[in-house]
Coordinates of C-alpha atoms in Angstrom, one line a residue:
M1 CA 92.0 18.1 -77.8
R2 CA 91.7 15.4 -80.5
L3 CA 92.1 11.9 -79.1
P4 CA 95.3 10.3 -80.2
V5 CA 95.3 6.9 -81.8
P6 CA 96.7 4.5 -79.2
A7 CA 100.1 3.1 -79.7
S8 CA 98.7 -0.5 -79.5
T9 CA 96.3 0.1 -82.4
P10 CA 97.1 -2.4 -85.2
Q11 CA 97.9 -1.1 -88.6
G12 CA 95.9 -3.6 -90.6
P13 CA 93.0 -6.1 -90.4
A14 CA 92.7 -8.1 -87.2
A15 CA 94.5 -11.4 -86.8
P16 CA 92.5 -14.6 -87.3
G17 CA 90.4 -15.7 -84.4
S18 CA 86.7 -16.2 -83.6
M19 CA 84.4 -14.1 -85.8
G20 CA 83.3 -12.1 -82.7
D21 CA 86.8 -11.3 -81.7
V22 CA 87.7 -10.3 -85.3
R23 CA 84.7 -8.0 -85.6
R24 CA 85.4 -6.4 -82.2
S25 CA 89.0 -5.8 -83.1
N26 CA 88.1 -4.3 -86.4
L27 CA 85.4 -2.2 -84.9
A28 CA 88.0 -0.7 -82.6
L29 CA 90.3 -0.2 -85.6
V30 CA 87.7 1.8 -87.5
L31 CA 86.8 3.9 -84.5
G32 CA 90.5 4.5 -83.8
A33 CA 91.0 5.7 -87.3
I34 CA 88.1 8.2 -87.0
A35 CA 89.2 9.3 -83.5
G36 CA 92.8 9.8 -84.7
A37 CA 92.0 12.0 -87.7
P38 CA 93.1 15.6 -87.5
R39 CA 90.4 18.0 -86.1
G40 CA 88.1 18.9 -89.0
A41 CA 89.3 16.2 -91.3
F42 CA 86.1 14.1 -91.2
P43 CA 87.4 11.0 -93.0
T44 CA 85.1 9.1 -95.4
R45 CA 84.4 5.4 -95.3
A46 CA 86.7 4.9 -98.2
Q47 CA 89.5 6.8 -96.4
V48 CA 89.0 4.8 -93.3
A49 CA 89.2 1.6 -95.3
A50 CA 92.5 2.8 -96.9
A51 CA 93.9 3.7 -93.5
T52 CA 93.0 0.4 -91.8
G53 CA 93.4 -2.1 -94.7
L54 CA 89.8 -3.3 -94.3
T55 CA 87.4 -3.6 -97.2
K56 CA 85.0 -0.8 -97.9
A57 CA 82.1 -3.1 -97.3
S58 CA 83.5 -4.1 -93.8
V59 CA 84.1 -0.5 -92.9
S60 CA 80.6 0.5 -94.0
S61 CA 79.0 -2.2 -91.9
M62 CA 81.1 -1.3 -88.8
V63 CA 80.4 2.4 -89.3
M64 CA 76.7 1.6 -89.2
D65 CA 77.2 -0.2 -85.9
L66 CA 79.2 2.8 -84.5
V67 CA 76.5 5.2 -85.6
D68 CA 73.8 3.0 -84.0
A69 CA 75.9 2.9 -80.7
G70 CA 76.0 6.7 -80.7
L71 CA 79.8 6.9 -81.0
V72 CA 80.1 8.2 -84.6
R73 CA 78.0 10.7 -86.6
E74 CA 77.9 11.6 -90.3
V75 CA 78.8 15.2 -91.0
G76 CA 78.0 15.8 -94.6
L77 CA 80.1 15.6 -97.7
N78 CA 83.8 15.3 -97.7
A79 CA 85.5 15.4 -101.2
R80 CA 89.1 15.6 -100.0
G81 CA 91.3 12.9 -101.3
E82 CA 88.4 11.2 -103.1
R83 CA 87.9 10.5 -106.8
G84 CA 84.4 10.7 -108.2
R85 CA 81.4 11.2 -106.1
P86 CA 82.3 12.8 -102.7
G87 CA 81.7 10.6 -99.6
V88 CA 80.0 11.3 -96.3
G89 CA 82.4 12.5 -93.6
L90 CA 82.7 10.8 -90.3
D91 CA 83.3 12.3 -86.9
L92 CA 83.1 11.3 -83.2
N93 CA 79.7 12.1 -81.8
T94 CA 80.1 15.1 -79.4
M95 CA 76.6 14.5 -78.0
R96 CA 78.2 11.5 -76.1
A97 CA 80.6 12.0 -73.3
V98 CA 82.2 10.5 -70.2
M99 CA 82.6 12.0 -66.7
G100 CA 85.8 12.5 -64.8
M101 CA 85.4 12.8 -61.0
E102 CA 87.8 13.3 -58.1
V103 CA 87.8 12.9 -54.4
N104 CA 90.7 14.6 -52.6
V105 CA 91.3 15.6 -49.0
D106 CA 89.7 19.0 -49.2
Y107 CA 87.5 19.0 -52.3
I108 CA 85.4 16.9 -54.7
A109 CA 85.1 17.6 -58.4
A110 CA 83.3 16.5 -61.5
G111 CA 83.9 17.2 -65.2
V112 CA 82.3 16.1 -68.4
M113 CA 84.4 15.4 -71.5
D114 CA 82.8 14.7 -74.9
L115 CA 84.1 12.1 -77.3
S116 CA 86.3 14.7 -79.0
G117 CA 88.1 15.4 -75.7
A118 CA 86.5 18.8 -75.1
V119 CA 85.5 19.6 -71.5
V120 CA 81.8 20.7 -71.5
F121 CA 81.3 20.9 -67.7
L122 CA 83.6 21.4 -64.8
E123 CA 82.9 22.1 -61.1
V124 CA 85.1 21.9 -58.0
R125 CA 83.5 22.0 -54.5
E126 CA 85.6 22.5 -51.5
R127 CA 84.8 19.9 -48.8
D128 CA 86.8 18.7 -45.8
N129 CA 86.9 14.9 -46.3
R130 CA 89.5 14.1 -43.7
G131 CA 88.1 11.7 -41.1
S132 CA 84.8 11.3 -43.1
Q133 CA 83.5 7.9 -43.8
P134 CA 83.5 7.0 -47.5
E135 CA 79.7 6.9 -47.8
P136 CA 78.9 10.6 -47.2
V137 CA 81.8 11.6 -49.4
L138 CA 80.5 9.4 -52.3
E139 CA 77.0 10.7 -51.6
A140 CA 78.2 14.3 -52.0
L141 CA 80.0 13.4 -55.1
A142 CA 76.9 11.6 -56.5
V143 CA 75.0 14.9 -56.0
L144 CA 77.6 16.8 -58.0
A145 CA 77.7 14.1 -60.7
A146 CA 73.9 14.4 -61.0
K147 CA 74.2 18.1 -61.5
A148 CA 76.8 17.6 -64.2
R149 CA 74.6 15.0 -65.9
S150 CA 71.5 17.3 -65.6
D151 CA 73.3 20.4 -67.0
T152 CA 74.9 18.6 -69.9
G153 CA 71.7 16.6 -70.5
E154 CA 69.8 19.8 -71.1
R155 CA 72.1 20.3 -74.1
G156 CA 71.5 16.8 -75.4
V157 CA 74.7 15.3 -74.1
E158 CA 74.5 11.7 -72.8
I159 CA 77.0 10.4 -70.3
L160 CA 78.3 6.9 -71.2
G161 CA 80.5 6.2 -68.2
G162 CA 83.1 7.7 -66.0
G163 CA 86.3 7.6 -64.0
L164 CA 87.0 8.5 -60.4
A165 CA 90.5 9.6 -59.2
V166 CA 91.3 9.2 -55.5
P167 CA 94.4 10.1 -53.4
G168 CA 95.3 6.6 -52.4
L169 CA 96.5 3.2 -53.6
V170 CA 93.9 1.4 -55.7
G171 CA 93.4 -2.3 -55.3
P172 CA 93.7 -5.0 -57.9
G173 CA 91.1 -4.7 -60.6
G174 CA 90.4 -1.1 -59.7
T175 CA 87.4 -1.9 -57.5
G176 CA 88.5 -0.4 -54.1
I177 CA 91.0 1.6 -52.2
L178 CA 93.8 -0.3 -50.3
T179 CA 94.8 2.8 -48.4
A180 CA 94.3 6.6 -48.6
P181 CA 96.1 7.8 -45.5
N182 CA 95.2 11.5 -45.8
L183 CA 91.5 10.5 -45.9
G184 CA 91.8 7.9 -43.2
W185 CA 90.5 5.2 -45.4
T186 CA 91.8 1.6 -45.4
D187 CA 90.5 -1.4 -47.4
V188 CA 87.5 0.5 -48.7
D189 CA 85.1 -0.9 -51.3
L190 CA 83.4 2.0 -53.1
D191 CA 79.9 1.8 -54.5
L192 CA 81.0 3.3 -57.8
G193 CA 77.8 2.4 -59.6
A194 CA 75.9 4.9 -57.4
L195 CA 77.8 7.8 -59.0
L196 CA 76.4 7.2 -62.5
P197 CA 73.4 4.9 -62.0
E198 CA 72.0 5.5 -65.5
A199 CA 75.2 5.2 -67.5
P200 CA 75.6 2.1 -69.7
L201 CA 79.3 1.7 -68.7
A202 CA 80.8 1.2 -65.3
V203 CA 82.8 3.8 -63.3
A204 CA 86.6 3.1 -63.3
L205 CA 88.8 3.9 -60.3
F206 CA 92.3 5.6 -60.6
N207 CA 95.0 6.8 -58.4
E208 CA 94.9 10.6 -58.7
A209 CA 98.6 11.1 -59.5
N210 CA 98.6 8.4 -62.1
A211 CA 95.5 9.9 -63.7
A212 CA 97.1 13.4 -63.7
A213 CA 100.3 11.9 -65.3
L214 CA 98.1 10.4 -68.1
A215 CA 96.5 13.8 -68.7
E216 CA 99.9 15.4 -68.9
L217 CA 101.0 12.8 -71.4
R218 CA 98.0 13.6 -73.6
H219 CA 98.2 17.4 -73.4
R220 CA 101.9 17.9 -73.7
P221 CA 103.2 16.2 -76.9
G222 CA 106.8 16.8 -75.9
N223 CA 106.3 14.5 -72.9
E224 CA 105.9 11.3 -75.0
G225 CA 109.1 9.8 -73.6
D226 CA 110.0 9.5 -69.9
F227 CA 108.9 11.8 -67.1
L228 CA 108.0 11.9 -63.5
F229 CA 104.8 13.7 -62.6
I230 CA 104.7 15.0 -59.0
S231 CA 101.3 16.2 -57.6
G232 CA 101.3 18.6 -54.7
E233 CA 98.1 18.5 -52.6
V234 CA 97.6 17.8 -48.9
G235 CA 99.5 14.7 -49.9
V236 CA 102.3 14.4 -52.4
G237 CA 101.7 11.9 -55.2
G238 CA 103.7 10.7 -58.2
G239 CA 103.0 9.2 -61.6
L240 CA 105.8 7.6 -63.7
V241 CA 105.7 7.6 -67.5
L242 CA 108.2 5.5 -69.3
G243 CA 108.4 5.1 -73.1
G244 CA 105.1 7.0 -73.4
E245 CA 103.3 4.6 -71.1
L246 CA 102.2 4.9 -67.5
F247 CA 104.4 2.6 -65.4
T248 CA 102.7 1.4 -62.3
G249 CA 104.8 -1.7 -61.3
P250 CA 103.6 -5.2 -60.5
A251 CA 101.1 -4.2 -57.9
G252 CA 100.2 -0.8 -59.5
H253 CA 101.8 1.3 -56.9
A254 CA 105.0 2.7 -58.5
G255 CA 105.7 6.4 -58.4
E256 CA 104.9 7.0 -54.7
V257 CA 107.5 9.8 -54.6
G258 CA 105.6 11.5 -51.7
H259 CA 106.8 8.7 -49.4
V260 CA 110.4 8.7 -50.4
V261 CA 112.3 9.3 -47.2
V262 CA 114.2 12.6 -47.3
D263 CA 114.7 13.2 -43.6
P264 CA 115.2 10.0 -41.6
G265 CA 115.0 11.9 -38.3
G266 CA 111.9 13.8 -39.4
K267 CA 108.3 13.7 -38.6
R268 CA 105.9 10.8 -38.6
C269 CA 104.0 10.5 -41.9
S270 CA 100.4 9.6 -42.4
C271 CA 101.6 6.5 -44.2
G272 CA 103.1 5.2 -41.0
G273 CA 106.7 6.0 -42.1
T274 CA 109.1 8.7 -40.9
G275 CA 110.6 11.6 -42.7
C276 CA 108.7 11.2 -46.0
L277 CA 108.7 14.1 -48.5
E278 CA 105.0 14.7 -47.7
T279 CA 105.9 15.7 -44.1
I280 CA 107.9 18.7 -45.5
A281 CA 106.4 19.5 -48.9
G282 CA 102.8 18.5 -48.5
Q283 CA 100.3 21.4 -48.4
D284 CA 99.5 21.1 -44.7
A285 CA 103.2 20.9 -43.8
I286 CA 104.0 24.1 -45.8
F287 CA 101.1 26.0 -44.3
A288 CA 102.2 25.1 -40.8
A289 CA 105.8 26.0 -41.4
A290 CA 104.8 29.3 -43.1
G291 CA 102.5 30.2 -40.2
V292 CA 99.4 30.3 -42.4
E293 CA 96.2 29.8 -40.5
T294 CA 94.1 26.9 -41.8
T295 CA 91.5 26.5 -39.0
G296 CA 88.1 27.4 -40.5
E297 CA 89.8 28.4 -43.8
S298 CA 89.2 26.8 -47.2
R299 CA 92.1 25.4 -49.2
S300 CA 91.9 28.2 -51.7
S301 CA 91.9 31.0 -49.1
A302 CA 94.9 29.4 -47.2
M303 CA 96.8 29.3 -50.5
R304 CA 95.9 32.9 -51.2
S305 CA 97.3 33.9 -47.8
L306 CA 100.5 32.0 -48.5
L307 CA 100.9 33.6 -51.9
A308 CA 100.3 37.0 -50.4
A309 CA 102.9 36.4 -47.7
L310 CA 105.4 35.3 -50.3
A311 CA 104.8 38.3 -52.5
A312 CA 105.3 40.5 -49.5
G313 CA 108.7 38.8 -48.8
D314 CA 107.6 37.3 -45.5
T315 CA 110.7 35.4 -44.3
R316 CA 108.8 32.6 -42.5
A317 CA 106.7 31.8 -45.6
T318 CA 109.7 32.1 -47.9
S319 CA 111.7 29.7 -45.7
A320 CA 108.9 27.2 -45.6
V321 CA 108.5 27.1 -49.4
E322 CA 112.2 27.0 -50.0
R323 CA 112.7 24.1 -47.6
A324 CA 109.9 22.3 -49.4
G325 CA 111.7 22.9 -52.7
K326 CA 115.0 21.7 -51.3
Y327 CA 113.6 18.4 -50.1
L328 CA 111.5 18.0 -53.2
G329 CA 114.7 18.3 -55.2
I330 CA 116.3 15.6 -53.0
A331 CA 113.4 13.2 -53.7
I332 CA 113.6 13.9 -57.4
A333 CA 117.4 13.3 -57.3
S334 CA 116.9 10.0 -55.6
T335 CA 114.3 9.0 -58.1
A336 CA 116.4 10.1 -61.1
R337 CA 119.2 7.9 -59.8
V338 CA 117.0 4.8 -59.8
V339 CA 114.9 5.5 -62.9
D340 CA 116.4 7.2 -65.9
I341 CA 113.6 9.8 -66.3
G342 CA 114.0 12.5 -69.0
S343 CA 112.0 15.2 -67.2
V344 CA 109.9 16.2 -64.2
V345 CA 106.5 17.8 -64.3
L346 CA 105.3 19.7 -61.2
G347 CA 101.6 19.8 -60.6
G348 CA 99.2 21.1 -57.8
H349 CA 100.7 23.5 -55.4
F350 CA 104.2 22.8 -56.7
A351 CA 103.3 24.5 -59.9
V352 CA 101.6 27.4 -58.1
L353 CA 104.7 27.9 -55.9
D354 CA 107.2 27.3 -58.7
Q355 CA 108.9 30.7 -58.7
W356 CA 109.8 30.3 -55.0
L357 CA 110.7 26.7 -54.8
R358 CA 112.5 26.3 -58.1
A359 CA 115.9 27.6 -57.1
P360 CA 116.3 25.3 -54.0
L361 CA 114.9 22.4 -56.0
L362 CA 117.5 22.8 -58.7
G363 CA 120.1 23.3 -56.1
S364 CA 119.4 19.9 -54.6
L365 CA 119.4 18.3 -58.1
S366 CA 122.8 19.9 -58.7
T367 CA 124.2 18.7 -55.4
Y368 CA 122.7 15.1 -55.2
A369 CA 122.3 14.2 -58.9
P370 CA 124.6 16.4 -60.9
G371 CA 124.0 16.1 -64.6
K372 CA 120.9 14.0 -64.4
L373 CA 118.3 16.6 -65.1
A374 CA 118.8 20.0 -66.7
A375 CA 116.8 23.0 -65.4
E376 CA 114.8 23.2 -68.6
H377 CA 113.6 19.6 -68.0
V378 CA 111.8 20.6 -64.8
V379 CA 108.6 22.1 -65.9
T380 CA 105.1 22.9 -64.5
S381 CA 101.9 21.1 -65.5
A382 CA 100.2 21.8 -68.8
V383 CA 96.8 20.7 -67.5
G384 CA 96.6 22.6 -64.1
E385 CA 94.8 21.5 -60.9
E386 CA 92.2 19.5 -62.8
G387 CA 94.7 17.1 -64.1
A388 CA 93.5 14.0 -62.2
L389 CA 89.9 14.6 -63.2
L390 CA 90.9 15.1 -66.8
G391 CA 93.2 12.1 -66.8
A392 CA 90.4 9.8 -65.4
A393 CA 88.0 11.0 -68.0
G394 CA 90.5 10.7 -70.8
S395 CA 91.5 7.2 -69.8
V396 CA 87.8 6.1 -70.0
L397 CA 87.5 7.7 -73.4
R398 CA 90.6 5.9 -74.6
S399 CA 89.2 2.6 -73.3
L400 CA 86.0 3.3 -75.1
V401 CA 87.8 3.9 -78.4
D402 CA 89.7 0.6 -77.8
S403 CA 86.5 -1.3 -76.9
P404 CA 83.5 0.2 -78.6
H405 CA 81.7 -3.2 -78.6
L406 CA 80.9 -2.6 -74.9
L407 CA 78.1 -0.2 -76.0
Q408 CA 76.5 -2.7 -78.4
G409 CA 73.4 -4.5 -77.1

């Protein structure tokens, strides 16, 4: 995956300001031009100057800074589009990377993404985090992060920073968790620095559904407009993308589709409400309704049992998943009435169970929001179950491309 040039990248030299501001802006402009080049294009300094409107001398100076910071490497001669002596091609330094991490209810995960967007390490470890204090969970994640750093370090890859996705509401400034009901965490400040103690950049914190929505946006070019991403895990999360940008609302909490009320007389939800979508379509709710044993079972083995029951035509399992699909469709219909979304992307177990829940889901859409969303606009995730992790890493990469001066001494 080649990193896209951000929509906010200016198309010419920076506006007047302090010399430091101008140089920082132009440094990002140059790195953005290199990052946005097609894979294998390796633009020269002259080509970058032509693309950005900066002088060749300015580009050469800033390329030296980017090489010194370890973000850019020279890759030999590139004569394409050049007159006279061929220039030296430029590329992102794939020996530099960021780490995406995730804490969820029943697993932790870490992945390393190099500056080109390629994943060079990925590991998921099942772990029951419900009822655990944050400290031991973060300690376990720090051990996994150390393994990722060690494994990639043996290949010469340096981790510059990272992002952590969590199944909860992230506080202002991205420094702590306001609430993560399925973990049992409230008003938690996390020691994010302990996850990557040797990295030059800080670890950023993300809501897992928002991070997954961003990963979907980057990996599926057709989703550049408006879509709702719905993540099915133990909880049900949502990320809303409008106009090609993640929409989080004034407090950063928009898209909480898992807590849309679909059954006012239903069960009590972990959020404190009643009848939320999560109480019917969350993983635990489906397993319980399907009669799938979860005591002493891992997440993956319970899902395998459910899939086996569905394949065998077990009526209890089929009814549980179809009911989840029906109420998922009701929640989507309500959301589509309020927000003019162009499509819906199903992730997590909703993608895995798509063939069983799709018909009742579409039936609800037809009944409660006729004409709002065509069947072909309800699709499954392009990034799979690691979407939150990939989205967290990708967001950190994008921030680094936008602000390369952060790595300068």
